[in-house]
CSV table of C-alpha atoms in Angstrom, one decimal:
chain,number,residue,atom,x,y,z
A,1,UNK,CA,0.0,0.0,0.0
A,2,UNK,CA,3.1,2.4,0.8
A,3,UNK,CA,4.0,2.2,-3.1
A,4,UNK,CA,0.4,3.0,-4.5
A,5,UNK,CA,0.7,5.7,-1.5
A,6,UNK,CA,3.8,7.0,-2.9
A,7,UNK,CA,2.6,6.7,-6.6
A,8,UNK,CA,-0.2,9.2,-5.5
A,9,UNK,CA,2.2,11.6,-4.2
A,10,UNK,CA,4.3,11.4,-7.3
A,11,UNK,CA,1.1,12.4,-9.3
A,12,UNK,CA,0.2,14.8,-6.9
A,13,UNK,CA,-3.2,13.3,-6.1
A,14,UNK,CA,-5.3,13.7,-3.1
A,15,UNK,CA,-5.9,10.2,-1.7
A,16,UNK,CA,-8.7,8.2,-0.1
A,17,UNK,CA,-7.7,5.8,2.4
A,18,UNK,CA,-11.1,3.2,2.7
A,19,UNK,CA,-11.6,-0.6,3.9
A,20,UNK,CA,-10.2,-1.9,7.1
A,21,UNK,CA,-7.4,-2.1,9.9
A,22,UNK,CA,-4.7,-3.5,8.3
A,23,UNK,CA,-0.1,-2.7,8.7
A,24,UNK,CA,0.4,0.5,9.2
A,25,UNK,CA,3.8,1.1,9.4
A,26,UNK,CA,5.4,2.0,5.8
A,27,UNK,CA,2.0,3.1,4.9
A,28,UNK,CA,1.7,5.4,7.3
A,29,UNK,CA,4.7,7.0,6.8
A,30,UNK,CA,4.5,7.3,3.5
A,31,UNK,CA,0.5,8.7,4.0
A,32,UNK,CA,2.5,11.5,6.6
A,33,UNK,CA,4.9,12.4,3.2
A,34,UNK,CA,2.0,12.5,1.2
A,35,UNK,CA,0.4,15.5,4.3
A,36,UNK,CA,4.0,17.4,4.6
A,37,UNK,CA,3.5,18.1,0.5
A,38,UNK,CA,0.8,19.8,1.0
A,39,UNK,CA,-1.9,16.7,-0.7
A,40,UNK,CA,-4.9,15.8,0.7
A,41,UNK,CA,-5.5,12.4,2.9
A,42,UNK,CA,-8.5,11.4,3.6
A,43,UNK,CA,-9.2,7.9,5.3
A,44,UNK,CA,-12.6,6.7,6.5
A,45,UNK,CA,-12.2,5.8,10.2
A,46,UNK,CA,-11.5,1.8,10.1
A,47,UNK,CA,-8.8,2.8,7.8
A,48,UNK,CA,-7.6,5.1,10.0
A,49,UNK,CA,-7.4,2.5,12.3
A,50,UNK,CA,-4.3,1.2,10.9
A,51,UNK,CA,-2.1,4.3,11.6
A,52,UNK,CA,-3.8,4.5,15.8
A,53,UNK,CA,-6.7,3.6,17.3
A,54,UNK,CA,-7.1,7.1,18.7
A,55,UNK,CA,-8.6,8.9,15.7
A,56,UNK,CA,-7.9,12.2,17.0
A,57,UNK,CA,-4.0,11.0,16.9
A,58,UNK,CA,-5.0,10.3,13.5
A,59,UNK,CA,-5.9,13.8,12.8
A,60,UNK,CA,-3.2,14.9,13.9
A,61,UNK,CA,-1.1,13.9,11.6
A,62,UNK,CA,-3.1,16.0,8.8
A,63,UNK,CA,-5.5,13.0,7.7
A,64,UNK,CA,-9.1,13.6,7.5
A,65,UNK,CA,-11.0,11.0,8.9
A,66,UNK,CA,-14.3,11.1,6.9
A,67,UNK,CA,-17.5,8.6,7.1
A,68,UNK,CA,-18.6,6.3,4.8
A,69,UNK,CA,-21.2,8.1,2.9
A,70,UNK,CA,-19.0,11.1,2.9
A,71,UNK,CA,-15.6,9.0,1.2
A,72,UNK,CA,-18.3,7.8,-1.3
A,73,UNK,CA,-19.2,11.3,-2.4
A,74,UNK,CA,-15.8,12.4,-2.6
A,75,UNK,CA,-15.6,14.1,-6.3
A,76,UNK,CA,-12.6,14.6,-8.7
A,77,UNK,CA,-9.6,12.5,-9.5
A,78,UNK,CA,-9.5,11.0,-6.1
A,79,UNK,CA,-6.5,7.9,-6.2
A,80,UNK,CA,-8.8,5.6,-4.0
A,81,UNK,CA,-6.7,3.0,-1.9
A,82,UNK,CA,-8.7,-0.2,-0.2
A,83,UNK,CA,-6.8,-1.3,2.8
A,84,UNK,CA,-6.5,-5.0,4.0
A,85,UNK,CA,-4.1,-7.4,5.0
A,86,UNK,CA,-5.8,-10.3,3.2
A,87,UNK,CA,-7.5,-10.1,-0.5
A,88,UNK,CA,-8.6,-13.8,-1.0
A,89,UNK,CA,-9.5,-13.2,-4.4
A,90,UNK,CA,-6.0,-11.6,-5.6
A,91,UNK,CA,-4.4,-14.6,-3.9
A,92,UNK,CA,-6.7,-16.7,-6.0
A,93,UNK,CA,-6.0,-14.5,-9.6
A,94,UNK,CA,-2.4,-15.6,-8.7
A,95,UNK,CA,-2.6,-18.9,-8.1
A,96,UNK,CA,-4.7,-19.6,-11.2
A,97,UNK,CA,-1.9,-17.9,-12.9
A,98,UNK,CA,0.2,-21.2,-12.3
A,99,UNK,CA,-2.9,-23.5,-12.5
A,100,UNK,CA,-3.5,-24.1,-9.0
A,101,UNK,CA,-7.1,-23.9,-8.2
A,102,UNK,CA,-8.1,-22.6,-4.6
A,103,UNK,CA,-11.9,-24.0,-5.2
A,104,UNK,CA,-11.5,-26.5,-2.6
A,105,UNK,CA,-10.0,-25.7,0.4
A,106,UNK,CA,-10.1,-27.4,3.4
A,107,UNK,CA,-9.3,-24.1,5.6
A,108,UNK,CA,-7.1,-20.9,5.4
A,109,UNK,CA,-4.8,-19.8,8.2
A,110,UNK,CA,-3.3,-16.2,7.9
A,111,UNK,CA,-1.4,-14.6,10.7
A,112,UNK,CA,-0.7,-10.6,11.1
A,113,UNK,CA,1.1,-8.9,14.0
A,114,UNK,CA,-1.9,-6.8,16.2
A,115,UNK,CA,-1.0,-4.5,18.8
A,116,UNK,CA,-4.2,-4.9,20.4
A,117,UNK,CA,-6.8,-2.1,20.7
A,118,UNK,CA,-5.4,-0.1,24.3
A,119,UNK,CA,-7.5,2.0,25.5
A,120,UNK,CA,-6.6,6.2,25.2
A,121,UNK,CA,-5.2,5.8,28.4
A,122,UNK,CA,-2.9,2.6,28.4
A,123,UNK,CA,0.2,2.2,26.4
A,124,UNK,CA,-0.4,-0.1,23.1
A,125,UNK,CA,3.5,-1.5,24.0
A,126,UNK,CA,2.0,-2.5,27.6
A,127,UNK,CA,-1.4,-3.8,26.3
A,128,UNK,CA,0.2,-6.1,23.8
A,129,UNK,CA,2.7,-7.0,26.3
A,130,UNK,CA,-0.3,-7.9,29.2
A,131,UNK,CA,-2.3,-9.8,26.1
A,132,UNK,CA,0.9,-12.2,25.7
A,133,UNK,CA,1.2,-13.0,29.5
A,134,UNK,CA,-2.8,-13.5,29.4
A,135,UNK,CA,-2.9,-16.1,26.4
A,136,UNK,CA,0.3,-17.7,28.3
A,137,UNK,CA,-0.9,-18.0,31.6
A,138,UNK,CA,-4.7,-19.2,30.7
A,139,UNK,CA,-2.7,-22.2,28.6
A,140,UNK,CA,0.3,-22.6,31.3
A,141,UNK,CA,0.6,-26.4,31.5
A,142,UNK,CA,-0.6,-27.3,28.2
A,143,UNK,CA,2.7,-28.0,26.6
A,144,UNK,CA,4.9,-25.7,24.7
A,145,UNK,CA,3.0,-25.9,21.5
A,146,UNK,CA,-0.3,-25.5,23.0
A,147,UNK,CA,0.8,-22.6,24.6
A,148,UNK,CA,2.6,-21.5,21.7
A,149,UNK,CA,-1.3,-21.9,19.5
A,150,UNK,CA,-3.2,-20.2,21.9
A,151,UNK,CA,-2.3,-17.3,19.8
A,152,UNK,CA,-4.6,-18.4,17.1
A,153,UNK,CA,-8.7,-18.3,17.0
A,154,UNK,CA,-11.3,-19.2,14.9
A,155,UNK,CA,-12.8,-17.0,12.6
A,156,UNK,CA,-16.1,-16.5,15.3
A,157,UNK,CA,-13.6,-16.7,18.2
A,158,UNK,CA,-11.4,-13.5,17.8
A,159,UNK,CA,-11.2,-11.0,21.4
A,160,UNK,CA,-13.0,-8.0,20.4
A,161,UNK,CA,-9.0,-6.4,21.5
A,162,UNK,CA,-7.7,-7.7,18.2
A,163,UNK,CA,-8.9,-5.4,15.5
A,164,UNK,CA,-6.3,-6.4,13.1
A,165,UNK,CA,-6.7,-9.8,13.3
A,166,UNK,CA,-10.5,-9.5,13.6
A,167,UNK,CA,-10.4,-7.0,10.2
A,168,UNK,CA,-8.5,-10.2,8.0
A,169,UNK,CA,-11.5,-12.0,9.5
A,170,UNK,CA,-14.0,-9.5,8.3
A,171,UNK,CA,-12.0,-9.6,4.6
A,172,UNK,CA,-12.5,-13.0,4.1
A,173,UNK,CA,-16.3,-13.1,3.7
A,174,UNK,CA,-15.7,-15.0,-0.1
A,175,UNK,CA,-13.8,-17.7,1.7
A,176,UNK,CA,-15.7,-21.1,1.3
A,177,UNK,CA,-13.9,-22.8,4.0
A,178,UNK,CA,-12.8,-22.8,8.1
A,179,UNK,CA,-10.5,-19.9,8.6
A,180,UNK,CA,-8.1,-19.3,11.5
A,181,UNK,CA,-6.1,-15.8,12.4
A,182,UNK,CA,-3.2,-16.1,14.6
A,183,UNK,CA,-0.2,-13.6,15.8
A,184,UNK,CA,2.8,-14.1,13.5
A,185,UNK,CA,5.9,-14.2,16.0
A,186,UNK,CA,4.1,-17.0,17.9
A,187,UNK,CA,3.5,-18.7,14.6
A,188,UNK,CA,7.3,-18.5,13.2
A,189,UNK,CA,8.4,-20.0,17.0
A,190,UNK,CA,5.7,-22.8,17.0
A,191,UNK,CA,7.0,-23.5,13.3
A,192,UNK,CA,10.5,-23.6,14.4
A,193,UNK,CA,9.6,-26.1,17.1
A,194,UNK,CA,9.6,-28.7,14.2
A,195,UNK,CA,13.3,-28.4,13.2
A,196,UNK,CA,14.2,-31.8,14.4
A,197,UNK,CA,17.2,-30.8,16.3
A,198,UNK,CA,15.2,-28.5,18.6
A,199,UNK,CA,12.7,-31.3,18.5
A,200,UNK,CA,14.7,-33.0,20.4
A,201,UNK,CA,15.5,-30.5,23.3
A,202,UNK,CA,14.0,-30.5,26.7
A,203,UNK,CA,14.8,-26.4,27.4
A,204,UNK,CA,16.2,-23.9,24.7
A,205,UNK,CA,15.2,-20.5,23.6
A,206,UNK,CA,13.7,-19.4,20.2
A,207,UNK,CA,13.8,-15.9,18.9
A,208,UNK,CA,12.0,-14.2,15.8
A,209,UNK,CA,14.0,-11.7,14.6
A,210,UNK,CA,11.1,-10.1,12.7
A,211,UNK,CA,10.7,-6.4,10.6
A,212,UNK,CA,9.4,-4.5,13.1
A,213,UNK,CA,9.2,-6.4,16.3
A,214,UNK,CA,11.4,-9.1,18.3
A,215,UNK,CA,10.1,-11.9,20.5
A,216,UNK,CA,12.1,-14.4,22.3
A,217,UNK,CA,10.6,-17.6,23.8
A,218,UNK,CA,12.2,-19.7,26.5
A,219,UNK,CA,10.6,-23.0,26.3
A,220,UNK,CA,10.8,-25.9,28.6
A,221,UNK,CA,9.5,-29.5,29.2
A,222,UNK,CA,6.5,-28.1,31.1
A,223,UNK,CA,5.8,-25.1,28.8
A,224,UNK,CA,6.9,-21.7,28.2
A,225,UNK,CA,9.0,-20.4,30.6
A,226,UNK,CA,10.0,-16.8,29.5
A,227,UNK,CA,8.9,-14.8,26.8
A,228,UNK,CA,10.2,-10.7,26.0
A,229,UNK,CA,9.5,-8.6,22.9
A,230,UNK,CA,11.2,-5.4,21.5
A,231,UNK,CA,11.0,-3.4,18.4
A,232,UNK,CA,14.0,-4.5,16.4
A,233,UNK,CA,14.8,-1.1,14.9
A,234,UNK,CA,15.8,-0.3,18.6
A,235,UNK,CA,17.9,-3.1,19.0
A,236,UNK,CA,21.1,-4.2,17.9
A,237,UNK,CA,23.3,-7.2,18.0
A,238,UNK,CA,25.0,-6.7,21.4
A,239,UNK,CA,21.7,-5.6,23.0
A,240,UNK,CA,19.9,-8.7,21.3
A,241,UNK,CA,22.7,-10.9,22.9
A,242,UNK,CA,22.3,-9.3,26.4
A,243,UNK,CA,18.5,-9.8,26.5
A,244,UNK,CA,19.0,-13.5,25.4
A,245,UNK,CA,21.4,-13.9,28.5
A,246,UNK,CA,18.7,-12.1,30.7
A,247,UNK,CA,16.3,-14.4,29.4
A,248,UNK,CA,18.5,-17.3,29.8
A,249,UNK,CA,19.7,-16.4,33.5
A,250,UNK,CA,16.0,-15.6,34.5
A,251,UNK,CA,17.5,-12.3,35.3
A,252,UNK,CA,15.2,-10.1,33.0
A,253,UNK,CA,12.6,-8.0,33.9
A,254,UNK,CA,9.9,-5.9,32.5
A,255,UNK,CA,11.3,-2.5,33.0
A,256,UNK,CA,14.8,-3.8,31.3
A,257,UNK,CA,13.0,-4.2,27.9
A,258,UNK,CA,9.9,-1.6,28.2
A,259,UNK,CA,12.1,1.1,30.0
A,260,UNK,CA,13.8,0.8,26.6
A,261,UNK,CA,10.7,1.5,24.4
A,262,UNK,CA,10.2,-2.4,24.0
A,263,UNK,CA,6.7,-4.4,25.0
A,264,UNK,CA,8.2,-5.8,28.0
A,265,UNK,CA,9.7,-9.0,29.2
A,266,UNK,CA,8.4,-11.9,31.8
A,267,UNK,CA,10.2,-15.1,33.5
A,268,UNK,CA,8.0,-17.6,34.5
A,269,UNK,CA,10.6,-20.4,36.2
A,270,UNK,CA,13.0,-18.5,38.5
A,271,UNK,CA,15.4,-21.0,37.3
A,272,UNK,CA,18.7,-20.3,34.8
A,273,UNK,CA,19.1,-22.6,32.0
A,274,UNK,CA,22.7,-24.1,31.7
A,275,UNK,CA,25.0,-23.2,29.3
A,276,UNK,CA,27.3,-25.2,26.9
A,277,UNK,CA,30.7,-24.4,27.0
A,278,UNK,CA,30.0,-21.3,28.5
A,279,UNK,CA,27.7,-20.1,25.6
A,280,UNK,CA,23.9,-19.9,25.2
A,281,UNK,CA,23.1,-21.6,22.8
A,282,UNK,CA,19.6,-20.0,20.8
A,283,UNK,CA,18.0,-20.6,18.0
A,284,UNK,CA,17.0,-18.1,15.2
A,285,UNK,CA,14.3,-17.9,12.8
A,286,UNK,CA,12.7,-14.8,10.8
A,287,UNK,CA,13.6,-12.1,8.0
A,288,UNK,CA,16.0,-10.2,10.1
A,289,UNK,CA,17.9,-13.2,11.9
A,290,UNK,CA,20.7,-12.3,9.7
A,291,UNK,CA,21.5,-10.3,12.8
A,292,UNK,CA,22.8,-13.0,14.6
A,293,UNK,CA,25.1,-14.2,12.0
A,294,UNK,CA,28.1,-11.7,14.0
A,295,UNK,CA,27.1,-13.3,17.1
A,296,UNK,CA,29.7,-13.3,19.7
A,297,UNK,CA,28.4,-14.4,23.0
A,298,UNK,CA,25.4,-16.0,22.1
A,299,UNK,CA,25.9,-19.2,19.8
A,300,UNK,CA,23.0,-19.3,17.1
A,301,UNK,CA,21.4,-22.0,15.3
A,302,UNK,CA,19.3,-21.1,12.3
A,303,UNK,CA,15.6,-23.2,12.8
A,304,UNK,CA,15.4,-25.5,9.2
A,305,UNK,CA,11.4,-26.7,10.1
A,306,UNK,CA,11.2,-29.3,6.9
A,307,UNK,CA,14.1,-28.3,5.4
A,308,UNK,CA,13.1,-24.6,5.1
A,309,UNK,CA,14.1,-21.9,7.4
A,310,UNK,CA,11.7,-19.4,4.9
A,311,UNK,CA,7.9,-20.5,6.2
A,312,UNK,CA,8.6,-21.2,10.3
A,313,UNK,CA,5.3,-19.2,10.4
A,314,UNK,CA,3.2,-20.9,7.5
A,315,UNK,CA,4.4,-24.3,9.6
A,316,UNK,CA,3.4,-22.7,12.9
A,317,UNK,CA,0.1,-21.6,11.3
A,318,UNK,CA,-0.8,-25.2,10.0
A,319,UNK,CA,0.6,-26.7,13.4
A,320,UNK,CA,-2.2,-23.9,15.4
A,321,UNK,CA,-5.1,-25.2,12.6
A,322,UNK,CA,-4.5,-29.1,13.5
A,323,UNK,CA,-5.0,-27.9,17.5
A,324,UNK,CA,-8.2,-25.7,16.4
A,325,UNK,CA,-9.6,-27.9,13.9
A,326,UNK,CA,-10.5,-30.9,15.0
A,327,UNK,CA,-11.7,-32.4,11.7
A,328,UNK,CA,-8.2,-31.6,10.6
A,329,UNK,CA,-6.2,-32.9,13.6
A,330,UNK,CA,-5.5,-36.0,13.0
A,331,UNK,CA,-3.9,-35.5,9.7
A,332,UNK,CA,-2.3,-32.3,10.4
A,333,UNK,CA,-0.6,-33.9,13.2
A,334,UNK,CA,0.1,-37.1,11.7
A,335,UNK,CA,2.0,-35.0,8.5
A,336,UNK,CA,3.7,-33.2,10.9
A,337,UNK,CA,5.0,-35.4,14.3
A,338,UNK,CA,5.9,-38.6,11.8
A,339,UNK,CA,7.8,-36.8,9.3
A,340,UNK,CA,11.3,-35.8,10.7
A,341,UNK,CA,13.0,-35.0,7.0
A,342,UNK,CA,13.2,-32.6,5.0
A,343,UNK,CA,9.7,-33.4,3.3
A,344,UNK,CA,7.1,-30.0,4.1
A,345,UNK,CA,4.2,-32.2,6.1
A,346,UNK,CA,1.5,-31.8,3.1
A,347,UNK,CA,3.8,-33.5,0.4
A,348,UNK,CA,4.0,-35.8,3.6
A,349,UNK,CA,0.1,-36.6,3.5
């Protein structure tokens, strides 16, 4: 959306923001260029959604947050951008481009990163942060990967907190078949989990080292025994390293990570893990875990789920569907427990 943003500015067009909550980021940034020119924005208020759920912070960034009926009056060349994170039937145009039909599915699974709707008065950092402990504690005991799944829901099952995910919900009305939304750092660690030489581990620690935000998970026979989250612009290797340790040593708290404008950090077994040789040793999935590649105290491995460390999260996702699904356990489970090479589980079935 940034680039048709951007095309817009370059024509010098005033813009119409319409649709739903979707990523906000680059958009948003480019939508504030598109302001400081001197072109109109205009952005019907679910759209406005995605830059803050505080319209009025909305309007202050010089976007005009109009209603429905008025966007549809709009007159003129208008550039007119629809906003969503999903679009079923562009997915669809491009798969029948290779000959793949998408007529019969058996479910969909999509999984976007949701701050959570804070109220005016509660930081969106601290929300998120508090939603994480929530889904963790209500599951505490369930296993790691049960934990780790809690982070997804059923299309009718979405908190009313999670506009984002609950807007990919609301665009997939032309989907013929069970959907399920889920968080996407969760879903790259659950994926991850299948890599069969962390498979076989009783305690280690997985970190996503994603665009815009970091999460680390310690994981232990019993569950999930630490979790912390930053922003990963605000991070760099050495800091990365050090909040490993703390997570390692049982040593990190809250204030360490959110005192530093990240979400916040939690340790649930007082406990240190041990150390090999003197090094942690932590494994690394996610588009910016070339990060950890200059790794100095911390020893990384790279997560291969199935021989591919590129989907973690589209395995995580089909791992959270075979725990929501039941009509879809069995075999999703099955693909996935039985096959231990480098096979993905559904050329496994």
């Amino acid at each position: 959306m940034n680039r048709r943003i951007k095309e817009a500015t370059r024509r010098e067009l005033p813009i119409l923001l319409h649709g739903v909550i979707m990523g906000g980021g680059p958009s948003q940034w480019a939508a504030e260029d598109h302001v400081r020119k001197g072109l109109p924005v205009f952005a019907t208020p679910e759209a406005a959604r995605s830059f803050n759920d505080d319209l009025e912070a909305v309007r202050e960034m010089g976007i005009q947050v109009i209603g429905d009926d008025e966007a549809a009056a709009l007159a003129g060349d208008i550039f007119r951008i629809e906003l969503r994170d999903f679009d079923f039937p562009a997915i669809r145009r491009a798969f029948e481009s290779f000959g793949v039909s998408l007529d019969d599915l058996s479910a969909v699974a999509v999984a976007v990163f949701d701050h959570g709707n804070a109220p005016p008065d509660v930081s969106d950092r601290q929300f998120r942060f508090d939603y994480l402990d929530e889904r963790l504690r209500v599951h505490a005991g369930e296993g790691t990967r049960r934990q780790l799944s809690a982070f997804a829901y059923e299309a009718g099952e979405v908190p009313g907190i999670m506009t984002r995910l609950q807007a990919v919900v609301d665009s997939a009305k032309d989907v013929d078949a069970p959907l399920v939304v889920m968080d996407t750092a969760p879903a790259a660690v659950l994926g991850a989990t299948y890599d069969p030489v962390l498979a076989a581990r009783d305690q280690l620690i997985i970190a996503n080292v994603g665009n815009f935000h970091t999460l680390a998970f310690r994981l232990g026979s019993e569950g999930i025994e630490g979790v912390f989250e930053h922003h990963t612009g605000l991070i760099d290797l050495v800091k990365l390293e050090n909040l490993l340790y703390g997570l390692a040593k049982s040593s990190l708290v809250h204030q360490d990570v959110f005192g530093d404008h990240g979400h916040g950090a939690l340790v649930y077994n007082p406990e240190p893990l041990s150390f090999v040789d003197g090094k942690l040793d932590a494994a690394v999935t996610g588009p910016r875990r070339g990060m950890m590649y200059a790794a100095q105290s911390v020893k990384p491995y790279f997560a291969v789920p199935f021989g591919d460390m590129m989907i973690a999260g589209c395995f995580g996702l089909l791992s959270a569907v075979g725990d929501l699904l039941p009509d879809l356990r069995d075999e999703i489970h099955r693909s996935m427990e039985e096959n231990r090479s480098s096979m993905a589980p559904w050329d496994a079935v």
